[in-house]
mmCIF file of C-alpha atoms in Angstrom:
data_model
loop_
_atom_site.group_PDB
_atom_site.id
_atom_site.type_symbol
_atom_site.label_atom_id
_atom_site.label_comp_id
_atom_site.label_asym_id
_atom_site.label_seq_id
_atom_site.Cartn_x
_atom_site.Cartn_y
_atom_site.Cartn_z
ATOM 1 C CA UNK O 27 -27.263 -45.360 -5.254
ATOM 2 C CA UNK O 28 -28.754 -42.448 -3.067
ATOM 3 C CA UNK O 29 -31.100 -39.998 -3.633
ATOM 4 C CA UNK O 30 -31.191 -37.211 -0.874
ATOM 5 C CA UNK O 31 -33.583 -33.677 -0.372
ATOM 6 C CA UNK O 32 -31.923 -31.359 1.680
ATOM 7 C CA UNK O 33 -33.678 -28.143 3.070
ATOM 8 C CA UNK O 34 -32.473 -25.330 5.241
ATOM 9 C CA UNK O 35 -34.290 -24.929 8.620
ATOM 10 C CA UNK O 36 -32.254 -21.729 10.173
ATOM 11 C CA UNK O 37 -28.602 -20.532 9.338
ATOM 12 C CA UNK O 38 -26.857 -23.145 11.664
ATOM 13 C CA UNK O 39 -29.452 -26.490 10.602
ATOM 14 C CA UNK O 40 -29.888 -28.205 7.530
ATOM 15 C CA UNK O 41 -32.326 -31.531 7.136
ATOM 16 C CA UNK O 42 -31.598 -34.104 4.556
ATOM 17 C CA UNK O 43 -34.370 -36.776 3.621
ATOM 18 C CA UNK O 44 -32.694 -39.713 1.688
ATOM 19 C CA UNK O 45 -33.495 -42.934 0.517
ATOM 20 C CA UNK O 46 -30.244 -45.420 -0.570
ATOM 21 C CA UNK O 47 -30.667 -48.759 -2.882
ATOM 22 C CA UNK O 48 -27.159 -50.766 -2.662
ATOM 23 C CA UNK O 49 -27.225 -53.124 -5.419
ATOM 24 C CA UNK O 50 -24.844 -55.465 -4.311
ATOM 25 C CA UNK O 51 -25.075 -58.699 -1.780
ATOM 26 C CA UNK O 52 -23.334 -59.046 1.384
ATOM 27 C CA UNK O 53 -22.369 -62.059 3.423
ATOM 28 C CA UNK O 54 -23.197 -61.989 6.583
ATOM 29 C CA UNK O 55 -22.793 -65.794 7.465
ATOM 30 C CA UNK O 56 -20.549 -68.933 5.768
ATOM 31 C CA UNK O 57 -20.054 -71.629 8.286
ATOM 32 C CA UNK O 58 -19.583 -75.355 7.692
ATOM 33 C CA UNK O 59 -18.259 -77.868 9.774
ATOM 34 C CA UNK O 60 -17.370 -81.697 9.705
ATOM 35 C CA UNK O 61 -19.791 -83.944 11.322
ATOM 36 C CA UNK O 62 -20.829 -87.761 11.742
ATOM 37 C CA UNK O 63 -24.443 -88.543 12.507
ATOM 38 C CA UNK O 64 -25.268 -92.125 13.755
ATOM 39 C CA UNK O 65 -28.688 -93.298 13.724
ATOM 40 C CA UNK O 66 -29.705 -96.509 14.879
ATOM 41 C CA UNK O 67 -32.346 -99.121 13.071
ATOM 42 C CA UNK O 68 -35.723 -99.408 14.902
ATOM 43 C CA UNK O 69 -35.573 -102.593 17.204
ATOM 44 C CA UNK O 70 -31.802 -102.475 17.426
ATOM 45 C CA UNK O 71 -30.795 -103.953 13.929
ATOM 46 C CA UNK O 72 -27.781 -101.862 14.073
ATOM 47 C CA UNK O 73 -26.186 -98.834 13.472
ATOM 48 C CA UNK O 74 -25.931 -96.611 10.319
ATOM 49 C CA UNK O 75 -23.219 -93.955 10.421
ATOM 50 C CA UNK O 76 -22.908 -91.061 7.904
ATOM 51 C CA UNK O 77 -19.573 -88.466 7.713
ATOM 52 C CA UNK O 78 -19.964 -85.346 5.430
ATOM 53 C CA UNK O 79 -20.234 -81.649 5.907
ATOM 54 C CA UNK O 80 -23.095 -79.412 7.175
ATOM 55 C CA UNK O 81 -23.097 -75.600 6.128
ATOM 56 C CA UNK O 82 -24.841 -72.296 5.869
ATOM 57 C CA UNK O 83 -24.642 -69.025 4.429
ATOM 58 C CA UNK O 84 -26.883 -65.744 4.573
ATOM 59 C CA UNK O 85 -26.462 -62.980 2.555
ATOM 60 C CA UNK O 86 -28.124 -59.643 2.500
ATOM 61 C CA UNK O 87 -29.457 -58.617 -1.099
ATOM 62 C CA UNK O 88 -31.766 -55.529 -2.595
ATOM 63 C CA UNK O 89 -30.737 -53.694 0.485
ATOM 64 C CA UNK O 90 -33.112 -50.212 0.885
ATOM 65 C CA UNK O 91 -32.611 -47.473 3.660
ATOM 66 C CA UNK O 92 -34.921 -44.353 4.022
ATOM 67 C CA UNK O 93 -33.179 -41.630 6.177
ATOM 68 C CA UNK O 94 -33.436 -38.619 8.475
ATOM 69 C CA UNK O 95 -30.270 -36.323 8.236
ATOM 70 C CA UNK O 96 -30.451 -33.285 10.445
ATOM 71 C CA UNK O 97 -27.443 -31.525 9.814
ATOM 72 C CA UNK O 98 -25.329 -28.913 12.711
ATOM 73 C CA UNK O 99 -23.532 -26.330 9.838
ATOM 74 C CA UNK O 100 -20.091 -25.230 10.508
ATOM 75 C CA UNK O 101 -19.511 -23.265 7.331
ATOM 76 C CA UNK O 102 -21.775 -22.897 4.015
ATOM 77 C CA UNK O 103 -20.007 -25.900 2.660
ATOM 78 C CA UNK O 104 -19.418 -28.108 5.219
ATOM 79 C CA UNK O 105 -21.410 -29.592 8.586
ATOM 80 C CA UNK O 106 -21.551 -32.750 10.798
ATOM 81 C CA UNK O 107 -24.198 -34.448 10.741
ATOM 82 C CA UNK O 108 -26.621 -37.439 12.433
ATOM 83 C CA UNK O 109 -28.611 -40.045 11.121
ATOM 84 C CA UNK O 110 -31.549 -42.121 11.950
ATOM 85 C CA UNK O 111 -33.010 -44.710 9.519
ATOM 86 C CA UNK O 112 -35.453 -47.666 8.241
ATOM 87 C CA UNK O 113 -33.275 -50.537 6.697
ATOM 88 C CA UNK O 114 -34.598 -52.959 4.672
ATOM 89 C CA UNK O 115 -33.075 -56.284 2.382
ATOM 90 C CA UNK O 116 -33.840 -59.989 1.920
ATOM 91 C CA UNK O 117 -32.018 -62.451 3.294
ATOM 92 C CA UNK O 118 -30.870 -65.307 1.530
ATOM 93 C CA UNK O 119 -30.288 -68.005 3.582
ATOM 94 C CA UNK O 120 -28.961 -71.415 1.921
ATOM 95 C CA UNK O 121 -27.549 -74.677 3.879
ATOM 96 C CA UNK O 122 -27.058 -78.692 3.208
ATOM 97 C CA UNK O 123 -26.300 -81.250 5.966
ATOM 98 C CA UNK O 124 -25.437 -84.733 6.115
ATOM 99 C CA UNK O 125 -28.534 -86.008 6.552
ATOM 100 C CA UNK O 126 -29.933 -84.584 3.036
ATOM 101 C CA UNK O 127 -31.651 -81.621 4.775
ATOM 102 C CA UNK O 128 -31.372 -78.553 2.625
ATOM 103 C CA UNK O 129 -32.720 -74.834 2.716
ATOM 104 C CA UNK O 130 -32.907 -72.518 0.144
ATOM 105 C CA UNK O 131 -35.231 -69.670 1.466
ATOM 106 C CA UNK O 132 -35.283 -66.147 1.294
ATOM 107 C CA UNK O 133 -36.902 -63.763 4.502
ATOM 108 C CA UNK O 134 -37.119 -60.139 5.132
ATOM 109 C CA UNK O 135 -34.760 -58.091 7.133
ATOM 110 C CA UNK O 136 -35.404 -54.847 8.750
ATOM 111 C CA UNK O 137 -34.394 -52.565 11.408
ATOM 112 C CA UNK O 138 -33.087 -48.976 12.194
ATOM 113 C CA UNK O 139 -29.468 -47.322 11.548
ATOM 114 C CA UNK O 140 -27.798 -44.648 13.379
ATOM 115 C CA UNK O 141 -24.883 -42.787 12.436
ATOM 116 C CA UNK O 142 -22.513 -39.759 12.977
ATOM 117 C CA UNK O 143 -20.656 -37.787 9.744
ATOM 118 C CA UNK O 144 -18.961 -35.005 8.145
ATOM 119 C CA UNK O 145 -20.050 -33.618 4.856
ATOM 120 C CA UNK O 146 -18.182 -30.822 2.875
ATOM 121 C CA UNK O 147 -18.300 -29.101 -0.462
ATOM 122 C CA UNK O 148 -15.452 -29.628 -3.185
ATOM 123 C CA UNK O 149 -16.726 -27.861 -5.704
ATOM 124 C CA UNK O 150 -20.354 -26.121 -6.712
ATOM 125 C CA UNK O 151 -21.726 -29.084 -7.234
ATOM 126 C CA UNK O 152 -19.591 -32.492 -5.975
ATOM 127 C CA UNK O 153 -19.519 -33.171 -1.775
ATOM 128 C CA UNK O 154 -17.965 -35.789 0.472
ATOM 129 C CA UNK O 155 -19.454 -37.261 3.042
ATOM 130 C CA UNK O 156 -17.698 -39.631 5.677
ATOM 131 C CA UNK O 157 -19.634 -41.961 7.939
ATOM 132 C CA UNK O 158 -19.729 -44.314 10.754
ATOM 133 C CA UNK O 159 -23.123 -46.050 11.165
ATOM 134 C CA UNK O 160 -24.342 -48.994 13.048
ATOM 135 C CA UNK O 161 -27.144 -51.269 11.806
ATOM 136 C CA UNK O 162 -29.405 -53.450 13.914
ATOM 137 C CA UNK O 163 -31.531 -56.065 11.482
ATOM 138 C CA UNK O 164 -34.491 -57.356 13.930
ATOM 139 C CA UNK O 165 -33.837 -61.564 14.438
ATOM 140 C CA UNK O 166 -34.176 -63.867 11.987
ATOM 141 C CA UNK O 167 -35.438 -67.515 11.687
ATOM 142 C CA UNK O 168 -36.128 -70.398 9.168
ATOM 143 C CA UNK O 169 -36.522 -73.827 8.951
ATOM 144 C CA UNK O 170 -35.641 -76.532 7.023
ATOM 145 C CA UNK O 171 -37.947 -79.683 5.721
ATOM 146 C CA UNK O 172 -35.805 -81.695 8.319
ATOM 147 C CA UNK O 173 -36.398 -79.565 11.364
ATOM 148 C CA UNK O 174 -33.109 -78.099 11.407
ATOM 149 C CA UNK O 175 -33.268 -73.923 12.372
ATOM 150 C CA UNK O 176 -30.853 -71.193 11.335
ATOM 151 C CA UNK O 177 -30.755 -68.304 13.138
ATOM 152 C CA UNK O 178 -29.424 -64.779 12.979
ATOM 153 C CA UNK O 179 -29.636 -61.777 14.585
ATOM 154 C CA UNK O 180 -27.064 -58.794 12.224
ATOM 155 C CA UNK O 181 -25.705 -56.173 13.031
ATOM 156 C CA UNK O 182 -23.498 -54.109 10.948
ATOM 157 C CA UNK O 183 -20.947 -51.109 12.287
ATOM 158 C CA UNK O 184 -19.751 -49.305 8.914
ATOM 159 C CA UNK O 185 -17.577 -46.445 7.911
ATOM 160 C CA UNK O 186 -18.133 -44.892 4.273
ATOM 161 C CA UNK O 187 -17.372 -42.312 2.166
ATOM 162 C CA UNK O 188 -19.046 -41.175 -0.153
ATOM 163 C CA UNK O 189 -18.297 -38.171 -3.299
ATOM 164 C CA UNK O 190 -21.560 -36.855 -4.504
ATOM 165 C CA UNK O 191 -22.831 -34.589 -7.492
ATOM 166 C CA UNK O 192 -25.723 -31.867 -6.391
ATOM 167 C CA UNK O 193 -27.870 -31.273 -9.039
#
């Protein structure tokens, strides 16, 4: 969902303010992996030894950018275009291990987006945009009640396109 003001600043410039809501989530982790953990019993009583599976996931949810779009015109209907941006989303970040450790936690995400495009009138009112971005989330951390960190640092290189009604 985008909503986008677009003024004209001269006859070859155009600048586009926007702000995008993408309902859906995105997974930007799933690992798990086999593992044994021994412990052993205070004053050497023996050895306890436990076999499961540890794993995480992250996703990316309620994902908001606010955008600058200046805009180099080649035609009245069509230009290429730049774009710098805030990003915003919550992270969900879920894992179990062997030991009983769990997190269930959700943290904020944000960084900047920069991206190159072509946009071009089909009709009076409907446009297509295509675009490559790159997104760069700032690091991320949490914890679980055991000790036990997961860590991420996303980054996201997209290409879109997009048809659009101008009202």
């Amino acid at each position: 969902i985008d909503a986008e003001y677009t003024t004209n600043l001269d006859k070859s410039w155009d600048m586009s303010f926007g702000v995008s809501y993408m309902p859906f989530k995105g997974k930007i982790g799933d690992e798990s992996r086999s593992d044994t953990d021994q412990q052993t019993a205070g004053g050497g009583a023996g050895t306890t030894t436990s076999t499961g599976t540890n794993s995480a996931t992250g996703e990316l949810k309620n994902h908001f950018t606010f955008y600058l779009e200046p805009t180099y015109l080649l035609s009245k209907d069509s230009g290429i275009y730049g774009k710098l941006a805030y990003i915003y989303s919550d992270l969900e970040i879920k894992s179990s291990n062997i030991t009983g450790s769990s997190l269930n936690k959700t943290i904020n995400a944000e960084g900047w987006q920069g991206g190159i495009g072509y946009k071009t009138m089909i009709d009076k009112n409907t446009f297509l945009k295509l675009e490559l971005s790159y997104s760069n989330y700032n690091k991320l951390s949490a914890t679980s009640d055991s000790g036990n960190t997961f860590t991420a640092d996303p980054e996201i290189y997209a290409a879109t396109i997009a048809v659009a009604y101008k009202f």
